[in-house]
Amino acid sequence: MGFQAKDATQKKRSAVFKNKKLDSIGFVWILHPKFRSQISIKSEETTWDAAFQRLVKFQKEYGHTKVPKSFNDGDNQPHLGRWRKHYKASQNPNYGVGLVTKERKELLESLRFEWNPGRKDEFEETWMSHFEDMKKFVKKYNTTKVPQAPKGYNCSIAAALNWAKWQRLLYNKFMRDETSTITPQQIDLLNSIGFAWNLKNKTSHEKWIHEYFKLYWHHFQHNNTVISQSSGYNSDFVYWVEMQKRYYKAEKLEQGKLIC
């Protein structure tokens, strides 16, 4: 009996661990109707209600329910972007009939939830995904006054900076009354995170970040921070790198500038 009890406890702990891991990636516990008896309806309803309230909050903030696939508003919550994608897909006749109850459908449609977004909506969803990446960038570096990445650099930061450059080009066209795909709503969203429409008049922090990214790209390519004029850098940048090392050794480098 002792062994059986211990074995049962271990299985229970394993199940809880696996459930938490699945929850962390937004695993949808809603099954096809013929399998629903295998899950806890009460637990599923609680999860759905919580996700719906987060969708309400998103709609109030952004004015729509086109949650990007990559969007999530909490590290310890099911992935909202995937949740929304699941319910959008549930209207596909090949996906499964009856996965959305009448009551839930009415609640979602009260937020102007779009079941079959067109090409324009997909473009807006992609834009929002890039916008969320830019929000994360601003949170980490406290500026958007950073030039685009050098050609050939394939990483999330390079993609964010290149997207930012493109938004500036579209904004300038918009301001000149030329054809542009950027909308006033998108401009307002970018303004809300302090997006810089030009790279002039940098503060001391922004100048530091500008130099930091020169070093960042060098490290990205060469996996070291050995900077010299013989490697093609000007004397001002070589001096800047040397001063950062001196500040660090003297414990004078600000904590917020120990960025990785």
PDB file of C-alpha atoms in Angstrom:
ATOM      1  CA  MET A   1       0.000   0.000   0.000  1.00  0.00           C
ATOM      2  CA  GLY A   2       2.835   2.345   0.846  1.00  0.00           C
ATOM      3  CA  PHE A   3       4.438   1.875  -2.553  1.00  0.00           C
ATOM      4  CA  GLN A   4       1.106   2.347  -4.344  1.00  0.00           C
ATOM      5  CA  ALA A   5       0.361   5.549  -2.424  1.00  0.00           C
ATOM      6  CA  LYS A   6       3.830   6.915  -3.212  1.00  0.00           C
ATOM      7  CA  ASP A   7       3.430   6.003  -6.880  1.00  0.00           C
ATOM      8  CA  ALA A   8       0.014   7.721  -7.011  1.00  0.00           C
ATOM      9  CA  THR A   9       1.466  10.872  -5.426  1.00  0.00           C
ATOM     10  CA  GLN A  10       4.296  10.983  -7.965  1.00  0.00           C
ATOM     11  CA  LYS A  11       1.845  10.575 -10.850  1.00  0.00           C
ATOM     12  CA  LYS A  12      -0.318  13.385  -9.463  1.00  0.00           C
ATOM     13  CA  ARG A  13       2.689  15.703  -9.142  1.00  0.00           C
ATOM     14  CA  SER A  14       3.760  14.816 -12.671  1.00  0.00           C
ATOM     15  CA  ALA A  15       0.272  15.602 -13.996  1.00  0.00           C
ATOM     16  CA  VAL A  16       0.190  18.969 -12.198  1.00  0.00           C
ATOM     17  CA  PHE A  17       3.645  19.828 -13.559  1.00  0.00           C
ATOM     18  CA  LYS A  18       2.626  18.917 -17.121  1.00  0.00           C
ATOM     19  CA  ASN A  19      -0.634  20.877 -16.852  1.00  0.00           C
ATOM     20  CA  LYS A  20       1.231  23.985 -15.692  1.00  0.00           C
ATOM     21  CA  LYS A  21       3.688  23.679 -18.579  1.00  0.00           C
ATOM     22  CA  LEU A  22       0.837  23.358 -21.080  1.00  0.00           C
ATOM     23  CA  ASP A  23      -0.985  26.322 -19.494  1.00  0.00           C
ATOM     24  CA  SER A  24       2.193  28.420 -19.811  1.00  0.00           C
ATOM     25  CA  ILE A  25       2.114  28.116 -23.610  1.00  0.00           C
ATOM     26  CA  GLY A  26      -1.603  28.848 -23.868  1.00  0.00           C
ATOM     27  CA  PHE A  27      -2.689  25.247 -24.409  1.00  0.00           C
ATOM     28  CA  VAL A  28      -6.420  25.218 -25.176  1.00  0.00           C
ATOM     29  CA  TRP A  29      -8.244  22.717 -23.015  1.00  0.00           C
ATOM     30  CA  ILE A  30     -11.502  23.018 -24.980  1.00  0.00           C
ATOM     31  CA  LEU A  31     -12.129  19.757 -26.802  1.00  0.00           C
ATOM     32  CA  HIS A  32     -14.439  18.684 -29.567  1.00  0.00           C
ATOM     33  CA  PRO A  33     -17.936  18.130 -28.058  1.00  0.00           C
ATOM     34  CA  LYS A  34     -17.675  14.324 -28.101  1.00  0.00           C
ATOM     35  CA  PHE A  35     -14.569  14.506 -25.871  1.00  0.00           C
ATOM     36  CA  ARG A  36     -15.782  17.197 -23.460  1.00  0.00           C
ATOM     37  CA  SER A  37     -16.792  14.772 -20.743  1.00  0.00           C
ATOM     38  CA  GLN A  38     -13.088  14.122 -20.165  1.00  0.00           C
ATOM     39  CA  ILE A  39     -12.347  17.615 -18.828  1.00  0.00           C
ATOM     40  CA  SER A  40     -13.512  19.785 -15.968  1.00  0.00           C
ATOM     41  CA  ILE A  41     -16.163  22.109 -17.395  1.00  0.00           C
ATOM     42  CA  LYS A  42     -15.966  24.416 -14.379  1.00  0.00           C
ATOM     43  CA  SER A  43     -12.195  24.816 -14.730  1.00  0.00           C
ATOM     44  CA  GLU A  44     -12.534  25.439 -18.464  1.00  0.00           C
ATOM     45  CA  GLU A  45     -15.211  28.090 -17.887  1.00  0.00           C
ATOM     46  CA  THR A  46     -12.987  29.880 -15.358  1.00  0.00           C
ATOM     47  CA  THR A  47     -10.080  29.881 -17.816  1.00  0.00           C
ATOM     48  CA  TRP A  48     -12.290  31.156 -20.644  1.00  0.00           C
ATOM     49  CA  ASP A  49     -13.809  33.946 -18.545  1.00  0.00           C
ATOM     50  CA  ALA A  50     -10.355  35.120 -17.448  1.00  0.00           C
ATOM     51  CA  ALA A  51      -9.067  35.142 -21.038  1.00  0.00           C
ATOM     52  CA  PHE A  52     -12.167  36.997 -22.232  1.00  0.00           C
ATOM     53  CA  GLN A  53     -11.644  39.739 -19.621  1.00  0.00           C
ATOM     54  CA  ARG A  54      -8.069  40.145 -20.855  1.00  0.00           C
ATOM     55  CA  LEU A  55      -9.443  40.462 -24.399  1.00  0.00           C
ATOM     56  CA  VAL A  56     -11.848  43.166 -23.146  1.00  0.00           C
ATOM     57  CA  LYS A  57      -8.872  45.041 -21.685  1.00  0.00           C
ATOM     58  CA  PHE A  58      -6.958  44.701 -24.968  1.00  0.00           C
ATOM     59  CA  GLN A  59      -9.956  46.002 -26.941  1.00  0.00           C
ATOM     60  CA  LYS A  60     -10.291  49.042 -24.675  1.00  0.00           C
ATOM     61  CA  GLU A  61      -6.595  49.871 -25.065  1.00  0.00           C
ATOM     62  CA  TYR A  62      -6.219  49.308 -28.810  1.00  0.00           C
ATOM     63  CA  GLY A  63      -9.763  49.695 -30.145  1.00  0.00           C
ATOM     64  CA  HIS A  64      -9.916  46.226 -31.748  1.00  0.00           C
ATOM     65  CA  THR A  65      -9.496  42.529 -30.954  1.00  0.00           C
ATOM     66  CA  LYS A  66      -6.802  41.680 -33.516  1.00  0.00           C
ATOM     67  CA  VAL A  67      -4.403  40.335 -30.916  1.00  0.00           C
ATOM     68  CA  PRO A  68      -1.042  39.480 -32.543  1.00  0.00           C
ATOM     69  CA  LYS A  69      -0.030  35.829 -32.302  1.00  0.00           C
ATOM     70  CA  SER A  70       3.073  36.811 -30.333  1.00  0.00           C
ATOM     71  CA  PHE A  71       1.192  39.028 -27.845  1.00  0.00           C
ATOM     72  CA  ASN A  72       0.805  38.100 -24.204  1.00  0.00           C
ATOM     73  CA  ASP A  73       0.036  40.433 -21.307  1.00  0.00           C
ATOM     74  CA  GLY A  74       1.434  38.309 -18.496  1.00  0.00           C
ATOM     75  CA  ASP A  75       4.231  35.785 -18.057  1.00  0.00           C
ATOM     76  CA  ASN A  76       2.141  33.609 -15.741  1.00  0.00           C
ATOM     77  CA  GLN A  77      -1.020  33.622 -17.852  1.00  0.00           C
ATOM     78  CA  PRO A  78      -2.129  31.580 -20.874  1.00  0.00           C
ATOM     79  CA  HIS A  79      -0.998  33.141 -24.157  1.00  0.00           C
ATOM     80  CA  LEU A  80      -3.712  35.620 -25.222  1.00  0.00           C
ATOM     81  CA  GLY A  81      -2.573  35.777 -28.859  1.00  0.00           C
ATOM     82  CA  ARG A  82      -2.897  32.018 -29.268  1.00  0.00           C
ATOM     83  CA  TRP A  83      -6.234  32.019 -27.437  1.00  0.00           C
ATOM     84  CA  ARG A  84      -7.660  34.544 -29.882  1.00  0.00           C
ATOM     85  CA  LYS A  85      -6.227  32.603 -32.844  1.00  0.00           C
ATOM     86  CA  HIS A  86      -7.927  29.437 -31.566  1.00  0.00           C
ATOM     87  CA  TYR A  87     -11.372  31.052 -31.481  1.00  0.00           C
ATOM     88  CA  LYS A  88     -10.877  32.644 -34.884  1.00  0.00           C
ATOM     89  CA  ALA A  89      -9.994  29.197 -36.298  1.00  0.00           C
ATOM     90  CA  SER A  90     -12.950  27.557 -34.543  1.00  0.00           C
ATOM     91  CA  GLN A  91     -15.282  28.985 -37.198  1.00  0.00           C
ATOM     92  CA  ASN A  92     -13.535  26.926 -39.861  1.00  0.00           C
ATOM     93  CA  PRO A  93     -15.919  24.049 -40.745  1.00  0.00           C
ATOM     94  CA  ASN A  94     -12.947  21.673 -40.940  1.00  0.00           C
ATOM     95  CA  TYR A  95     -11.828  22.596 -37.433  1.00  0.00           C
ATOM     96  CA  GLY A  96     -14.776  21.302 -35.497  1.00  0.00           C
ATOM     97  CA  VAL A  97     -18.414  22.276 -35.122  1.00  0.00           C
ATOM     98  CA  GLY A  98     -19.764  23.524 -31.820  1.00  0.00           C
ATOM     99  CA  LEU A  99     -16.516  24.622 -30.174  1.00  0.00           C
ATOM    100  CA  VAL A 100     -17.969  28.072 -29.459  1.00  0.00           C
ATOM    101  CA  THR A 101     -21.251  28.245 -27.586  1.00  0.00           C
ATOM    102  CA  LYS A 102     -23.923  30.741 -28.589  1.00  0.00           C
ATOM    103  CA  GLU A 103     -23.351  32.747 -25.390  1.00  0.00           C
ATOM    104  CA  ARG A 104     -19.610  32.978 -25.955  1.00  0.00           C
ATOM    105  CA  LYS A 105     -20.044  33.914 -29.587  1.00  0.00           C
ATOM    106  CA  GLU A 106     -22.335  36.784 -28.562  1.00  0.00           C
ATOM    107  CA  LEU A 107     -19.811  37.962 -25.962  1.00  0.00           C
ATOM    108  CA  LEU A 108     -16.970  37.912 -28.487  1.00  0.00           C
ATOM    109  CA  GLU A 109     -19.043  39.706 -31.108  1.00  0.00           C
ATOM    110  CA  SER A 110     -19.943  42.394 -28.550  1.00  0.00           C
ATOM    111  CA  LEU A 111     -16.258  43.357 -28.831  1.00  0.00           C
ATOM    112  CA  ARG A 112     -16.492  43.361 -32.658  1.00  0.00           C
ATOM    113  CA  PHE A 113     -14.485  40.129 -32.737  1.00  0.00           C
ATOM    114  CA  GLU A 114     -13.638  39.289 -36.359  1.00  0.00           C
ATOM    115  CA  TRP A 115     -13.956  35.623 -37.254  1.00  0.00           C
ATOM    116  CA  ASN A 116     -12.653  35.847 -40.810  1.00  0.00           C
ATOM    117  CA  PRO A 117     -10.209  38.758 -41.119  1.00  0.00           C
ATOM    118  CA  GLY A 118      -9.248  39.808 -44.625  1.00  0.00           C
ATOM    119  CA  ARG A 119      -5.857  40.701 -46.027  1.00  0.00           C
ATOM    120  CA  LYS A 120      -6.015  44.221 -44.592  1.00  0.00           C
ATOM    121  CA  ASP A 121      -6.688  42.825 -41.124  1.00  0.00           C
ATOM    122  CA  GLU A 122      -3.753  40.439 -41.428  1.00  0.00           C
ATOM    123  CA  PHE A 123      -1.539  43.403 -42.367  1.00  0.00           C
ATOM    124  CA  GLU A 124      -2.752  45.279 -39.276  1.00  0.00           C
ATOM    125  CA  GLU A 125      -2.136  42.198 -37.129  1.00  0.00           C
ATOM    126  CA  THR A 126       1.447  41.987 -38.418  1.00  0.00           C
ATOM    127  CA  TRP A 127       1.902  45.703 -37.708  1.00  0.00           C
ATOM    128  CA  MET A 128       0.666  45.217 -34.146  1.00  0.00           C
ATOM    129  CA  SER A 129       3.104  42.359 -33.657  1.00  0.00           C
ATOM    130  CA  HIS A 130       5.991  44.640 -34.666  1.00  0.00           C
ATOM    131  CA  PHE A 131       4.587  47.383 -32.435  1.00  0.00           C
ATOM    132  CA  GLU A 132       4.640  45.050 -29.422  1.00  0.00           C
ATOM    133  CA  ASP A 133       8.285  44.248 -30.184  1.00  0.00           C
ATOM    134  CA  MET A 134       9.037  47.978 -30.286  1.00  0.00           C
ATOM    135  CA  LYS A 135       7.320  48.459 -26.910  1.00  0.00           C
ATOM    136  CA  LYS A 136       9.640  45.832 -25.434  1.00  0.00           C
ATOM    137  CA  PHE A 137      12.619  47.589 -27.020  1.00  0.00           C
ATOM    138  CA  VAL A 138      11.611  50.934 -25.484  1.00  0.00           C
ATOM    139  CA  LYS A 139      11.090  49.307 -22.080  1.00  0.00           C
ATOM    140  CA  LYS A 140      14.615  47.880 -22.167  1.00  0.00           C
ATOM    141  CA  TYR A 141      16.570  50.750 -23.766  1.00  0.00           C
ATOM    142  CA  ASN A 142      14.370  53.766 -22.940  1.00  0.00           C
ATOM    143  CA  THR A 143      14.682  55.233 -26.442  1.00  0.00           C
ATOM    144  CA  THR A 144      13.899  54.573 -30.099  1.00  0.00           C
ATOM    145  CA  LYS A 145      16.611  56.888 -31.441  1.00  0.00           C
ATOM    146  CA  VAL A 146      18.714  54.030 -32.745  1.00  0.00           C
ATOM    147  CA  PRO A 147      19.750  53.661 -36.409  1.00  0.00           C
ATOM    148  CA  GLN A 148      18.728  50.601 -38.365  1.00  0.00           C
ATOM    149  CA  ALA A 149      20.898  47.511 -38.084  1.00  0.00           C
ATOM    150  CA  PRO A 150      23.718  46.977 -40.587  1.00  0.00           C
ATOM    151  CA  LYS A 151      22.803  44.767 -43.525  1.00  0.00           C
ATOM    152  CA  GLY A 152      23.059  41.036 -42.987  1.00  0.00           C
ATOM    153  CA  TYR A 153      22.144  40.999 -39.288  1.00  0.00           C
ATOM    154  CA  ASN A 154      19.300  38.578 -38.646  1.00  0.00           C
ATOM    155  CA  CYS A 155      17.914  38.905 -35.119  1.00  0.00           C
ATOM    156  CA  SER A 156      14.851  40.314 -33.354  1.00  0.00           C
ATOM    157  CA  ILE A 157      16.541  43.635 -32.511  1.00  0.00           C
ATOM    158  CA  ALA A 158      17.659  44.119 -36.109  1.00  0.00           C
ATOM    159  CA  ALA A 159      14.096  43.432 -37.278  1.00  0.00           C
ATOM    160  CA  ALA A 160      12.680  45.952 -34.772  1.00  0.00           C
ATOM    161  CA  LEU A 161      15.115  48.705 -35.784  1.00  0.00           C
ATOM    162  CA  ASN A 162      14.577  48.125 -39.498  1.00  0.00           C
ATOM    163  CA  TRP A 163      10.808  48.240 -38.929  1.00  0.00           C
ATOM    164  CA  ALA A 164      11.247  51.513 -37.017  1.00  0.00           C
ATOM    165  CA  LYS A 165      13.139  53.014 -39.959  1.00  0.00           C
ATOM    166  CA  TRP A 166      10.298  52.000 -42.272  1.00  0.00           C
ATOM    167  CA  GLN A 167       7.707  53.649 -39.991  1.00  0.00           C
ATOM    168  CA  ARG A 168       9.691  56.903 -40.135  1.00  0.00           C
ATOM    169  CA  LEU A 169       9.726  56.783 -43.937  1.00  0.00           C
ATOM    170  CA  LEU A 170       5.969  56.133 -44.043  1.00  0.00           C
ATOM    171  CA  TYR A 171       5.347  58.910 -41.513  1.00  0.00           C
ATOM    172  CA  ASN A 172       7.306  61.435 -43.590  1.00  0.00           C
ATOM    173  CA  LYS A 173       5.246  60.493 -46.643  1.00  0.00           C
ATOM    174  CA  PHE A 174       2.064  60.826 -44.607  1.00  0.00           C
ATOM    175  CA  MET A 175       3.072  64.314 -43.436  1.00  0.00           C
ATOM    176  CA  ARG A 176       3.761  65.359 -47.040  1.00  0.00           C
ATOM    177  CA  ASP A 177       0.305  64.103 -48.082  1.00  0.00           C
ATOM    178  CA  GLU A 178       1.883  61.415 -50.220  1.00  0.00           C
ATOM    179  CA  THR A 179       0.615  57.843 -50.513  1.00  0.00           C
ATOM    180  CA  SER A 180       1.450  56.017 -47.292  1.00  0.00           C
ATOM    181  CA  THR A 181       0.195  52.880 -45.556  1.00  0.00           C
ATOM    182  CA  ILE A 182       0.640  54.255 -42.037  1.00  0.00           C
ATOM    183  CA  THR A 183      -2.613  55.352 -40.373  1.00  0.00           C
ATOM    184  CA  PRO A 184      -3.354  58.126 -37.846  1.00  0.00           C
ATOM    185  CA  GLN A 185      -4.217  55.409 -35.306  1.00  0.00           C
ATOM    186  CA  GLN A 186      -0.828  53.776 -35.793  1.00  0.00           C
ATOM    187  CA  ILE A 187       0.896  57.142 -35.442  1.00  0.00           C
ATOM    188  CA  ASP A 188      -0.960  57.695 -32.158  1.00  0.00           C
ATOM    189  CA  LEU A 189       0.119  54.274 -30.885  1.00  0.00           C
ATOM    190  CA  LEU A 190       3.764  54.984 -31.726  1.00  0.00           C
ATOM    191  CA  ASN A 191       3.529  58.405 -30.087  1.00  0.00           C
ATOM    192  CA  SER A 192       2.141  56.738 -26.952  1.00  0.00           C
ATOM    193  CA  ILE A 193       5.457  54.905 -26.422  1.00  0.00           C
ATOM    194  CA  GLY A 194       7.583  57.967 -27.170  1.00  0.00           C
ATOM    195  CA  PHE A 195       8.580  56.857 -30.667  1.00  0.00           C
ATOM    196  CA  ALA A 196      11.113  59.259 -32.211  1.00  0.00           C
ATOM    197  CA  TRP A 197      10.266  60.283 -35.776  1.00  0.00           C
ATOM    198  CA  ASN A 198      13.805  61.492 -36.427  1.00  0.00           C
ATOM    199  CA  LEU A 199      17.213  60.637 -34.975  1.00  0.00           C
ATOM    200  CA  LYS A 200      18.412  64.205 -34.382  1.00  0.00           C
ATOM    201  CA  ASN A 201      18.948  66.089 -31.099  1.00  0.00           C
ATOM    202  CA  LYS A 202      19.949  63.116 -28.972  1.00  0.00           C
ATOM    203  CA  THR A 203      20.131  63.301 -25.179  1.00  0.00           C
ATOM    204  CA  SER A 204      23.269  62.079 -23.409  1.00  0.00           C
ATOM    205  CA  HIS A 205      21.530  58.740 -22.787  1.00  0.00           C
ATOM    206  CA  GLU A 206      20.553  58.421 -26.448  1.00  0.00           C
ATOM    207  CA  LYS A 207      24.110  59.220 -27.539  1.00  0.00           C
ATOM    208  CA  TRP A 208      25.357  56.492 -25.202  1.00  0.00           C
ATOM    209  CA  ILE A 209      22.838  53.994 -26.625  1.00  0.00           C
ATOM    210  CA  HIS A 210      23.918  54.965 -30.148  1.00  0.00           C
ATOM    211  CA  GLU A 211      27.520  54.026 -29.338  1.00  0.00           C
ATOM    212  CA  TYR A 212      26.413  50.949 -27.427  1.00  0.00           C
ATOM    213  CA  PHE A 213      24.721  49.530 -30.498  1.00  0.00           C
ATOM    214  CA  LYS A 214      27.872  49.976 -32.559  1.00  0.00           C
ATOM    215  CA  LEU A 215      29.530  47.725 -30.012  1.00  0.00           C
ATOM    216  CA  TYR A 216      26.489  45.422 -29.970  1.00  0.00           C
ATOM    217  CA  TRP A 217      26.685  44.775 -33.709  1.00  0.00           C
ATOM    218  CA  HIS A 218      30.442  44.203 -33.539  1.00  0.00           C
ATOM    219  CA  HIS A 219      29.919  41.623 -30.784  1.00  0.00           C
ATOM    220  CA  PHE A 220      27.026  40.044 -32.705  1.00  0.00           C
ATOM    221  CA  GLN A 221      29.306  39.471 -35.696  1.00  0.00           C
ATOM    222  CA  HIS A 222      32.667  38.729 -34.060  1.00  0.00           C
ATOM    223  CA  ASN A 223      31.661  37.485 -30.575  1.00  0.00           C
ATOM    224  CA  ASN A 224      34.124  39.849 -28.890  1.00  0.00           C
ATOM    225  CA  THR A 225      34.428  43.505 -27.859  1.00  0.00           C
ATOM    226  CA  VAL A 226      37.966  44.098 -29.122  1.00  0.00           C
ATOM    227  CA  ILE A 227      37.732  47.478 -30.852  1.00  0.00           C
ATOM    228  CA  SER A 228      40.600  49.241 -32.605  1.00  0.00           C
ATOM    229  CA  GLN A 229      41.224  51.674 -35.441  1.00  0.00           C
ATOM    230  CA  SER A 230      42.918  48.877 -37.375  1.00  0.00           C
ATOM    231  CA  SER A 231      39.543  47.090 -37.514  1.00  0.00           C
ATOM    232  CA  GLY A 232      37.957  50.076 -39.233  1.00  0.00           C
ATOM    233  CA  TYR A 233      36.574  52.122 -36.322  1.00  0.00           C
ATOM    234  CA  ASN A 234      37.238  55.823 -35.804  1.00  0.00           C
ATOM    235  CA  SER A 235      39.248  57.093 -32.852  1.00  0.00           C
ATOM    236  CA  ASP A 236      36.191  58.560 -31.077  1.00  0.00           C
ATOM    237  CA  PHE A 237      34.471  55.168 -30.886  1.00  0.00           C
ATOM    238  CA  VAL A 238      37.668  53.382 -29.842  1.00  0.00           C
ATOM    239  CA  TYR A 239      38.057  55.953 -27.055  1.00  0.00           C
ATOM    240  CA  TRP A 240      34.400  55.516 -26.009  1.00  0.00           C
ATOM    241  CA  VAL A 241      34.820  51.741 -25.653  1.00  0.00           C
ATOM    242  CA  GLU A 242      38.001  52.197 -23.632  1.00  0.00           C
ATOM    243  CA  MET A 243      36.267  54.670 -21.310  1.00  0.00           C
ATOM    244  CA  GLN A 244      33.427  52.201 -20.624  1.00  0.00           C
ATOM    245  CA  LYS A 245      36.008  49.679 -19.446  1.00  0.00           C
ATOM    246  CA  ARG A 246      37.623  52.289 -17.196  1.00  0.00           C
ATOM    247  CA  TYR A 247      34.260  53.377 -15.772  1.00  0.00           C
ATOM    248  CA  TYR A 248      33.359  49.764 -15.072  1.00  0.00           C
ATOM    249  CA  LYS A 249      36.638  49.079 -13.267  1.00  0.00           C
ATOM    250  CA  ALA A 250      36.211  52.262 -11.238  1.00  0.00           C
ATOM    251  CA  GLU A 251      32.564  51.277 -10.520  1.00  0.00           C
ATOM    252  CA  LYS A 252      31.360  54.498 -12.127  1.00  0.00           C
ATOM    253  CA  LEU A 253      29.341  52.922 -14.914  1.00  0.00           C
ATOM    254  CA  GLU A 254      25.636  53.415 -14.202  1.00  0.00           C
ATOM    255  CA  GLN A 255      23.820  50.171 -13.330  1.00  0.00           C
ATOM    256  CA  GLY A 256      21.220  50.779 -16.038  1.00  0.00           C
ATOM    257  CA  LYS A 257      23.951  50.764 -18.663  1.00  0.00           C
ATOM    258  CA  LEU A 258      25.068  47.201 -17.943  1.00  0.00           C
ATOM    259  CA  ILE A 259      22.855  46.055 -20.807  1.00  0.00           C
ATOM    260  CA  CYS A 260      23.140  42.744 -22.585  1.00  0.00           C
TER     261      CYS A 260
END
